[in-house]
Amino acid sequence: MKKLALTLFVLVCVLAFSFGVHAAEDLSLSALTLTTNPDGSQEYSVTLQILIFMTALSFIPAAIIMMTSFTRIVVVMAILRQAFGLQQTPSNQVIIGLTLFLTLFIMTPVYNQVNETAIQPYLADQLTSVEAIDRGKIPLRAFMLEQTRIKDLDTLSAMAGIESVDKPTDLPMTVIIPAFIISELKTAFQIGFILFIPFLIIDLVVASILMAMGMMMLSPMIVSLPFKLMLFVLVDGWNLVIGTIARSYGMGS
């Protein structure tokens, strides 16, 4: 009798669990749908939109770093600090903060275009979420293509198996983004090289003078640091560096 009762209890539990699983599957499938509107446009369900939005939050830092001017600016700032011979001044927090606000300044025109063509029409129910995403990609893609070298696009296109396209805007974002990052790194190193040369000359002059005076135990970096700081201040270095970076994106031109 006990065995029969136990068997019936297990059977009921299994049936209840199976029913719950099927009900959950039916609920999730009905919530996560892509609906085709009468005009031919498509719209994600609200649950799916929330899921996509929450997932996108984890990619926002990577998007800010890799799809904007952030990479070029932060690399130039790091090279500039290395040219001074300083390890912690300006601190990483100062460099990242300055880079973020300068990125916001440079990317404001792009954001305004995205807001006008995609965000505001979507909030006004004039566009579906799919159409808003497609329109929002256009200004950002145009910005990246303006800063991307053709050689980098050709390299990534060949690696992706894309032989030819009518125009660069026809390339997928999976090709444009890495090509943009490579171009940004190359441009940042070019700017960093130009910034490094004056400080390197000061180091060489100071090292030669100290060697001629027989003061080989004194580090040339310690002696040259005040002269590099004085030179940077006299030529209004921060203004020149920030202005050069901004103008490299067409700001103020």
PDB file of C-alpha atoms in Angstrom:
ATOM      1  CA  MET A   1       0.000   0.000   0.000  1.00  0.00           C
ATOM      2  CA  LYS A   2       2.826   2.345   0.908  1.00  0.00           C
ATOM      3  CA  LYS A   3       4.614   1.516  -2.334  1.00  0.00           C
ATOM      4  CA  LEU A   4       1.445   2.246  -4.339  1.00  0.00           C
ATOM      5  CA  ALA A   5       0.944   5.577  -2.570  1.00  0.00           C
ATOM      6  CA  LEU A   6       4.579   6.501  -3.150  1.00  0.00           C
ATOM      7  CA  THR A   7       4.292   5.556  -6.827  1.00  0.00           C
ATOM      8  CA  LEU A   8       1.163   7.673  -7.259  1.00  0.00           C
ATOM      9  CA  PHE A   9       2.824  10.622  -5.478  1.00  0.00           C
ATOM     10  CA  VAL A  10       5.877  10.441  -7.774  1.00  0.00           C
ATOM     11  CA  LEU A  11       3.634  10.180 -10.847  1.00  0.00           C
ATOM     12  CA  VAL A  12       1.628  13.241  -9.775  1.00  0.00           C
ATOM     13  CA  CYS A  13       4.837  15.214  -9.185  1.00  0.00           C
ATOM     14  CA  VAL A  14       6.178  14.273 -12.592  1.00  0.00           C
ATOM     15  CA  LEU A  15       2.921  15.225 -14.317  1.00  0.00           C
ATOM     16  CA  ALA A  16       2.752  18.531 -12.437  1.00  0.00           C
ATOM     17  CA  PHE A  17       6.374  19.334 -13.308  1.00  0.00           C
ATOM     18  CA  SER A  18       5.777  18.469 -16.979  1.00  0.00           C
ATOM     19  CA  PHE A  19       2.693  20.650 -17.074  1.00  0.00           C
ATOM     20  CA  GLY A  20       4.582  23.536 -15.479  1.00  0.00           C
ATOM     21  CA  VAL A  21       7.434  23.240 -17.968  1.00  0.00           C
ATOM     22  CA  HIS A  22       5.083  23.188 -20.964  1.00  0.00           C
ATOM     23  CA  ALA A  23       3.130  26.129 -19.568  1.00  0.00           C
ATOM     24  CA  ALA A  24       6.324  28.109 -19.047  1.00  0.00           C
ATOM     25  CA  GLU A  25       7.482  27.275 -22.569  1.00  0.00           C
ATOM     26  CA  ASP A  26       4.157  28.363 -24.024  1.00  0.00           C
ATOM     27  CA  LEU A  27       4.265  31.588 -22.004  1.00  0.00           C
ATOM     28  CA  SER A  28       7.841  32.398 -22.964  1.00  0.00           C
ATOM     29  CA  LEU A  29       7.245  31.604 -26.615  1.00  0.00           C
ATOM     30  CA  SER A  30       4.150  33.768 -26.713  1.00  0.00           C
ATOM     31  CA  ALA A  31       6.008  36.604 -24.966  1.00  0.00           C
ATOM     32  CA  LEU A  32       9.112  36.454 -27.140  1.00  0.00           C
ATOM     33  CA  THR A  33       7.694  36.984 -30.602  1.00  0.00           C
ATOM     34  CA  LEU A  34       8.390  39.035 -33.707  1.00  0.00           C
ATOM     35  CA  THR A  35       5.140  40.393 -35.121  1.00  0.00           C
ATOM     36  CA  THR A  36       4.672  41.465 -38.742  1.00  0.00           C
ATOM     37  CA  ASN A  37       2.517  44.579 -39.027  1.00  0.00           C
ATOM     38  CA  PRO A  38      -0.028  45.093 -41.835  1.00  0.00           C
ATOM     39  CA  ASP A  39       2.292  47.582 -43.548  1.00  0.00           C
ATOM     40  CA  GLY A  40       5.034  44.950 -43.756  1.00  0.00           C
ATOM     41  CA  SER A  41       7.170  46.300 -40.901  1.00  0.00           C
ATOM     42  CA  GLN A  42       8.148  44.067 -38.005  1.00  0.00           C
ATOM     43  CA  GLU A  43       7.936  44.706 -34.278  1.00  0.00           C
ATOM     44  CA  TYR A  44       9.383  42.836 -31.300  1.00  0.00           C
ATOM     45  CA  SER A  45       7.128  42.059 -28.387  1.00  0.00           C
ATOM     46  CA  VAL A  46       7.549  44.204 -25.255  1.00  0.00           C
ATOM     47  CA  THR A  47       9.107  41.323 -23.333  1.00  0.00           C
ATOM     48  CA  LEU A  48      11.645  40.744 -26.080  1.00  0.00           C
ATOM     49  CA  GLN A  49      12.424  44.476 -26.246  1.00  0.00           C
ATOM     50  CA  ILE A  50      13.100  44.521 -22.501  1.00  0.00           C
ATOM     51  CA  LEU A  51      15.290  41.423 -22.841  1.00  0.00           C
ATOM     52  CA  ILE A  52      17.275  43.020 -25.668  1.00  0.00           C
ATOM     53  CA  PHE A  53      17.645  46.265 -23.717  1.00  0.00           C
ATOM     54  CA  MET A  54      18.879  44.509 -20.555  1.00  0.00           C
ATOM     55  CA  THR A  55      21.323  42.479 -22.629  1.00  0.00           C
ATOM     56  CA  ALA A  56      22.544  45.608 -24.399  1.00  0.00           C
ATOM     57  CA  LEU A  57      23.391  47.225 -21.057  1.00  0.00           C
ATOM     58  CA  SER A  58      26.307  44.830 -20.654  1.00  0.00           C
ATOM     59  CA  PHE A  59      27.681  45.897 -24.051  1.00  0.00           C
ATOM     60  CA  ILE A  60      27.411  49.651 -23.449  1.00  0.00           C
ATOM     61  CA  PRO A  61      30.966  49.992 -22.009  1.00  0.00           C
ATOM     62  CA  ALA A  62      32.413  48.108 -24.976  1.00  0.00           C
ATOM     63  CA  ALA A  63      30.334  50.210 -27.381  1.00  0.00           C
ATOM     64  CA  ILE A  64      31.499  53.456 -25.780  1.00  0.00           C
ATOM     65  CA  ILE A  65      35.125  52.362 -25.935  1.00  0.00           C
ATOM     66  CA  MET A  66      35.190  50.743 -29.367  1.00  0.00           C
ATOM     67  CA  MET A  67      32.594  52.608 -31.445  1.00  0.00           C
ATOM     68  CA  THR A  68      33.435  56.187 -30.456  1.00  0.00           C
ATOM     69  CA  SER A  69      36.475  58.445 -30.208  1.00  0.00           C
ATOM     70  CA  PHE A  70      37.330  57.014 -26.770  1.00  0.00           C
ATOM     71  CA  THR A  71      40.084  54.683 -27.987  1.00  0.00           C
ATOM     72  CA  ARG A  72      42.098  57.337 -29.813  1.00  0.00           C
ATOM     73  CA  ILE A  73      41.895  59.832 -26.949  1.00  0.00           C
ATOM     74  CA  VAL A  74      42.820  57.449 -24.144  1.00  0.00           C
ATOM     75  CA  VAL A  75      45.789  56.022 -26.069  1.00  0.00           C
ATOM     76  CA  VAL A  76      47.121  59.519 -26.841  1.00  0.00           C
ATOM     77  CA  MET A  77      46.762  60.507 -23.184  1.00  0.00           C
ATOM     78  CA  ALA A  78      48.586  57.386 -22.027  1.00  0.00           C
ATOM     79  CA  ILE A  79      51.453  58.005 -24.467  1.00  0.00           C
ATOM     80  CA  LEU A  80      51.647  61.653 -23.356  1.00  0.00           C
ATOM     81  CA  ARG A  81      51.960  60.602 -19.733  1.00  0.00           C
ATOM     82  CA  GLN A  82      54.672  58.133 -20.688  1.00  0.00           C
ATOM     83  CA  ALA A  83      56.520  60.873 -22.597  1.00  0.00           C
ATOM     84  CA  PHE A  84      56.608  62.964 -19.436  1.00  0.00           C
ATOM     85  CA  GLY A  85      58.183  60.041 -17.617  1.00  0.00           C
ATOM     86  CA  LEU A  86      55.379  60.003 -15.043  1.00  0.00           C
ATOM     87  CA  GLN A  87      53.667  56.796 -13.982  1.00  0.00           C
ATOM     88  CA  GLN A  88      50.699  58.039 -11.948  1.00  0.00           C
ATOM     89  CA  THR A  89      50.301  61.712 -12.898  1.00  0.00           C
ATOM     90  CA  PRO A  90      47.752  62.442 -14.231  1.00  0.00           C
ATOM     91  CA  SER A  91      46.079  59.506 -12.516  1.00  0.00           C
ATOM     92  CA  ASN A  92      44.077  56.918 -14.400  1.00  0.00           C
ATOM     93  CA  GLN A  93      40.859  58.387 -12.998  1.00  0.00           C
ATOM     94  CA  VAL A  94      41.716  61.829 -14.393  1.00  0.00           C
ATOM     95  CA  ILE A  95      42.651  60.425 -17.809  1.00  0.00           C
ATOM     96  CA  ILE A  96      39.507  58.293 -18.056  1.00  0.00           C
ATOM     97  CA  GLY A  97      37.302  61.172 -16.879  1.00  0.00           C
ATOM     98  CA  LEU A  98      38.838  63.622 -19.348  1.00  0.00           C
ATOM     99  CA  THR A  99      38.542  61.048 -22.118  1.00  0.00           C
ATOM    100  CA  LEU A 100      34.863  60.389 -21.364  1.00  0.00           C
ATOM    101  CA  PHE A 101      33.873  64.059 -21.438  1.00  0.00           C
ATOM    102  CA  LEU A 102      35.948  64.745 -24.537  1.00  0.00           C
ATOM    103  CA  THR A 103      34.320  61.725 -26.172  1.00  0.00           C
ATOM    104  CA  LEU A 104      30.914  63.116 -25.235  1.00  0.00           C
ATOM    105  CA  PHE A 105      31.896  66.454 -26.798  1.00  0.00           C
ATOM    106  CA  ILE A 106      33.090  64.867 -30.044  1.00  0.00           C
ATOM    107  CA  MET A 107      30.190  62.423 -30.334  1.00  0.00           C
ATOM    108  CA  THR A 108      27.448  65.003 -29.611  1.00  0.00           C
ATOM    109  CA  PRO A 109      26.675  65.666 -33.334  1.00  0.00           C
ATOM    110  CA  VAL A 110      26.326  61.922 -33.918  1.00  0.00           C
ATOM    111  CA  TYR A 111      24.073  61.541 -30.884  1.00  0.00           C
ATOM    112  CA  ASN A 112      21.903  64.440 -32.057  1.00  0.00           C
ATOM    113  CA  GLN A 113      21.398  62.742 -35.414  1.00  0.00           C
ATOM    114  CA  VAL A 114      20.533  59.423 -33.764  1.00  0.00           C
ATOM    115  CA  ASN A 115      18.127  61.207 -31.434  1.00  0.00           C
ATOM    116  CA  GLU A 116      16.373  63.058 -34.259  1.00  0.00           C
ATOM    117  CA  THR A 117      16.133  60.181 -36.714  1.00  0.00           C
ATOM    118  CA  ALA A 118      15.580  57.198 -34.408  1.00  0.00           C
ATOM    119  CA  ILE A 119      15.011  57.847 -30.702  1.00  0.00           C
ATOM    120  CA  GLN A 120      12.388  60.610 -30.835  1.00  0.00           C
ATOM    121  CA  PRO A 121      10.328  58.997 -33.653  1.00  0.00           C
ATOM    122  CA  TYR A 122      10.402  55.697 -31.741  1.00  0.00           C
ATOM    123  CA  LEU A 123       9.246  57.368 -28.513  1.00  0.00           C
ATOM    124  CA  ALA A 124       6.464  59.039 -30.499  1.00  0.00           C
ATOM    125  CA  ASP A 125       5.362  55.621 -31.841  1.00  0.00           C
ATOM    126  CA  GLN A 126       6.235  56.665 -35.374  1.00  0.00           C
ATOM    127  CA  LEU A 127       8.783  53.852 -35.784  1.00  0.00           C
ATOM    128  CA  THR A 128       8.983  50.276 -34.662  1.00  0.00           C
ATOM    129  CA  SER A 129      11.934  49.114 -32.604  1.00  0.00           C
ATOM    130  CA  VAL A 130      13.486  47.369 -35.610  1.00  0.00           C
ATOM    131  CA  GLU A 131      13.199  50.495 -37.774  1.00  0.00           C
ATOM    132  CA  ALA A 132      14.604  52.661 -34.971  1.00  0.00           C
ATOM    133  CA  ILE A 133      17.638  50.405 -34.648  1.00  0.00           C
ATOM    134  CA  ASP A 134      18.224  50.459 -38.403  1.00  0.00           C
ATOM    135  CA  ARG A 135      17.963  54.256 -38.557  1.00  0.00           C
ATOM    136  CA  GLY A 136      20.101  54.730 -35.449  1.00  0.00           C
ATOM    137  CA  LYS A 137      22.958  52.783 -36.995  1.00  0.00           C
ATOM    138  CA  ILE A 138      23.252  55.116 -39.986  1.00  0.00           C
ATOM    139  CA  PRO A 139      24.887  58.169 -38.270  1.00  0.00           C
ATOM    140  CA  LEU A 140      27.159  55.973 -36.160  1.00  0.00           C
ATOM    141  CA  ARG A 141      28.223  53.942 -39.169  1.00  0.00           C
ATOM    142  CA  ALA A 142      28.910  57.134 -41.142  1.00  0.00           C
ATOM    143  CA  PHE A 143      31.079  58.452 -38.286  1.00  0.00           C
ATOM    144  CA  MET A 144      33.120  55.259 -38.122  1.00  0.00           C
ATOM    145  CA  LEU A 145      33.584  55.058 -41.882  1.00  0.00           C
ATOM    146  CA  GLU A 146      34.895  58.650 -41.967  1.00  0.00           C
ATOM    147  CA  GLN A 147      37.684  57.644 -39.582  1.00  0.00           C
ATOM    148  CA  THR A 148      38.408  54.218 -41.084  1.00  0.00           C
ATOM    149  CA  ARG A 149      41.083  53.581 -43.682  1.00  0.00           C
ATOM    150  CA  ILE A 150      40.147  51.774 -46.878  1.00  0.00           C
ATOM    151  CA  LYS A 151      43.028  49.350 -46.376  1.00  0.00           C
ATOM    152  CA  ASP A 152      41.649  48.247 -43.015  1.00  0.00           C
ATOM    153  CA  LEU A 153      38.179  47.797 -44.509  1.00  0.00           C
ATOM    154  CA  ASP A 154      39.613  45.719 -47.360  1.00  0.00           C
ATOM    155  CA  THR A 155      41.561  43.534 -44.930  1.00  0.00           C
ATOM    156  CA  LEU A 156      38.566  42.822 -42.700  1.00  0.00           C
ATOM    157  CA  SER A 157      36.278  42.322 -45.703  1.00  0.00           C
ATOM    158  CA  ALA A 158      38.657  39.743 -47.178  1.00  0.00           C
ATOM    159  CA  MET A 159      38.862  37.935 -43.842  1.00  0.00           C
ATOM    160  CA  ALA A 160      35.041  37.894 -43.666  1.00  0.00           C
ATOM    161  CA  GLY A 161      34.804  36.463 -47.184  1.00  0.00           C
ATOM    162  CA  ILE A 162      33.222  39.596 -48.669  1.00  0.00           C
ATOM    163  CA  GLU A 163      34.798  40.056 -52.080  1.00  0.00           C
ATOM    164  CA  SER A 164      33.224  43.315 -53.246  1.00  0.00           C
ATOM    165  CA  VAL A 165      30.501  45.799 -52.339  1.00  0.00           C
ATOM    166  CA  ASP A 166      29.116  48.806 -54.164  1.00  0.00           C
ATOM    167  CA  LYS A 167      29.954  51.206 -51.324  1.00  0.00           C
ATOM    168  CA  PRO A 168      31.449  50.957 -47.804  1.00  0.00           C
ATOM    169  CA  THR A 169      28.053  51.541 -46.188  1.00  0.00           C
ATOM    170  CA  ASP A 170      26.935  48.169 -47.552  1.00  0.00           C
ATOM    171  CA  LEU A 171      29.470  46.407 -45.312  1.00  0.00           C
ATOM    172  CA  PRO A 172      28.100  44.828 -42.114  1.00  0.00           C
ATOM    173  CA  MET A 173      28.867  46.365 -38.738  1.00  0.00           C
ATOM    174  CA  THR A 174      30.868  43.257 -37.827  1.00  0.00           C
ATOM    175  CA  VAL A 175      33.413  44.365 -40.455  1.00  0.00           C
ATOM    176  CA  ILE A 176      33.202  48.137 -39.928  1.00  0.00           C
ATOM    177  CA  ILE A 177      33.738  48.091 -36.152  1.00  0.00           C
ATOM    178  CA  PRO A 178      37.057  46.133 -36.035  1.00  0.00           C
ATOM    179  CA  ALA A 179      38.343  48.099 -39.041  1.00  0.00           C
ATOM    180  CA  PHE A 180      37.449  51.321 -37.229  1.00  0.00           C
ATOM    181  CA  ILE A 181      39.288  50.178 -34.083  1.00  0.00           C
ATOM    182  CA  ILE A 182      42.440  49.324 -36.051  1.00  0.00           C
ATOM    183  CA  SER A 183      42.383  52.708 -37.777  1.00  0.00           C
ATOM    184  CA  GLU A 184      41.858  54.490 -34.459  1.00  0.00           C
ATOM    185  CA  LEU A 185      44.842  52.730 -32.899  1.00  0.00           C
ATOM    186  CA  LYS A 186      47.061  53.620 -35.848  1.00  0.00           C
ATOM    187  CA  THR A 187      46.004  57.277 -35.741  1.00  0.00           C
ATOM    188  CA  ALA A 188      46.514  57.393 -31.963  1.00  0.00           C
ATOM    189  CA  PHE A 189      50.047  56.028 -32.303  1.00  0.00           C
ATOM    190  CA  GLN A 190      50.828  58.561 -35.026  1.00  0.00           C
ATOM    191  CA  ILE A 191      49.699  61.440 -32.795  1.00  0.00           C
ATOM    192  CA  GLY A 192      51.564  59.920 -29.851  1.00  0.00           C
ATOM    193  CA  PHE A 193      54.773  59.699 -31.894  1.00  0.00           C
ATOM    194  CA  ILE A 194      54.591  63.412 -32.743  1.00  0.00           C
ATOM    195  CA  LEU A 195      53.976  64.270 -29.074  1.00  0.00           C
ATOM    196  CA  PHE A 196      56.839  62.059 -27.907  1.00  0.00           C
ATOM    197  CA  ILE A 197      59.587  63.621 -30.061  1.00  0.00           C
ATOM    198  CA  PRO A 198      60.040  66.973 -28.178  1.00  0.00           C
ATOM    199  CA  PHE A 199      60.232  65.232 -24.814  1.00  0.00           C
ATOM    200  CA  LEU A 200      62.694  62.684 -26.189  1.00  0.00           C
ATOM    201  CA  ILE A 201      64.943  65.509 -27.432  1.00  0.00           C
ATOM    202  CA  ILE A 202      64.945  67.086 -23.961  1.00  0.00           C
ATOM    203  CA  ASP A 203      65.884  63.733 -22.406  1.00  0.00           C
ATOM    204  CA  LEU A 204      68.764  63.310 -24.873  1.00  0.00           C
ATOM    205  CA  VAL A 205      70.076  66.836 -24.262  1.00  0.00           C
ATOM    206  CA  VAL A 206      69.924  66.480 -20.480  1.00  0.00           C
ATOM    207  CA  ALA A 207      71.553  63.033 -20.592  1.00  0.00           C
ATOM    208  CA  SER A 208      74.394  64.367 -22.787  1.00  0.00           C
ATOM    209  CA  ILE A 209      74.997  67.318 -20.456  1.00  0.00           C
ATOM    210  CA  LEU A 210      75.046  65.126 -17.363  1.00  0.00           C
ATOM    211  CA  MET A 211      77.444  62.673 -19.016  1.00  0.00           C
ATOM    212  CA  ALA A 212      79.749  65.522 -20.064  1.00  0.00           C
ATOM    213  CA  MET A 213      79.761  66.803 -16.471  1.00  0.00           C
ATOM    214  CA  GLY A 214      80.551  63.316 -15.176  1.00  0.00           C
ATOM    215  CA  MET A 215      77.297  63.104 -13.205  1.00  0.00           C
ATOM    216  CA  MET A 216      76.463  59.614 -14.377  1.00  0.00           C
ATOM    217  CA  MET A 217      74.916  58.556 -11.071  1.00  0.00           C
ATOM    218  CA  LEU A 218      72.148  61.169 -11.398  1.00  0.00           C
ATOM    219  CA  SER A 219      69.106  59.981 -13.341  1.00  0.00           C
ATOM    220  CA  PRO A 220      68.493  62.126 -16.459  1.00  0.00           C
ATOM    221  CA  MET A 221      64.744  61.563 -16.037  1.00  0.00           C
ATOM    222  CA  ILE A 222      64.718  63.436 -12.724  1.00  0.00           C
ATOM    223  CA  VAL A 223      66.583  66.418 -14.172  1.00  0.00           C
ATOM    224  CA  SER A 224      64.661  66.579 -17.437  1.00  0.00           C
ATOM    225  CA  LEU A 225      61.199  66.329 -15.841  1.00  0.00           C
ATOM    226  CA  PRO A 226      61.002  70.002 -14.719  1.00  0.00           C
ATOM    227  CA  PHE A 227      62.140  71.170 -18.161  1.00  0.00           C
ATOM    228  CA  LYS A 228      59.513  69.005 -19.890  1.00  0.00           C
ATOM    229  CA  LEU A 229      56.792  70.309 -17.603  1.00  0.00           C
ATOM    230  CA  MET A 230      57.932  73.905 -18.162  1.00  0.00           C
ATOM    231  CA  LEU A 231      57.981  73.414 -21.951  1.00  0.00           C
ATOM    232  CA  PHE A 232      54.517  71.850 -21.911  1.00  0.00           C
ATOM    233  CA  VAL A 233      53.090  74.702 -19.854  1.00  0.00           C
ATOM    234  CA  LEU A 234      54.778  77.451 -21.903  1.00  0.00           C
ATOM    235  CA  VAL A 235      53.366  76.166 -25.198  1.00  0.00           C
ATOM    236  CA  ASP A 236      49.922  75.642 -23.608  1.00  0.00           C
ATOM    237  CA  GLY A 237      50.256  71.923 -24.197  1.00  0.00           C
ATOM    238  CA  TRP A 238      46.855  70.763 -22.960  1.00  0.00           C
ATOM    239  CA  ASN A 239      45.098  73.193 -25.265  1.00  0.00           C
ATOM    240  CA  LEU A 240      47.176  72.011 -28.207  1.00  0.00           C
ATOM    241  CA  VAL A 241      46.696  68.306 -27.466  1.00  0.00           C
ATOM    242  CA  ILE A 242      42.935  68.518 -26.894  1.00  0.00           C
ATOM    243  CA  GLY A 243      42.516  70.810 -29.908  1.00  0.00           C
ATOM    244  CA  THR A 244      44.543  68.487 -32.123  1.00  0.00           C
ATOM    245  CA  ILE A 245      42.487  65.457 -31.095  1.00  0.00           C
ATOM    246  CA  ALA A 246      39.183  67.283 -31.606  1.00  0.00           C
ATOM    247  CA  ARG A 247      40.220  68.670 -34.996  1.00  0.00           C
ATOM    248  CA  SER A 248      41.307  65.196 -36.086  1.00  0.00           C
ATOM    249  CA  TYR A 249      37.575  64.344 -35.978  1.00  0.00           C
ATOM    250  CA  GLY A 250      36.617  67.446 -37.944  1.00  0.00           C
ATOM    251  CA  MET A 251      35.563  69.501 -34.911  1.00  0.00           C
ATOM    252  CA  GLY A 252      36.020  73.244 -35.381  1.00  0.00           C
ATOM    253  CA  SER A 253      37.097  72.879 -39.010  1.00  0.00           C
TER     254      SER A 253
END
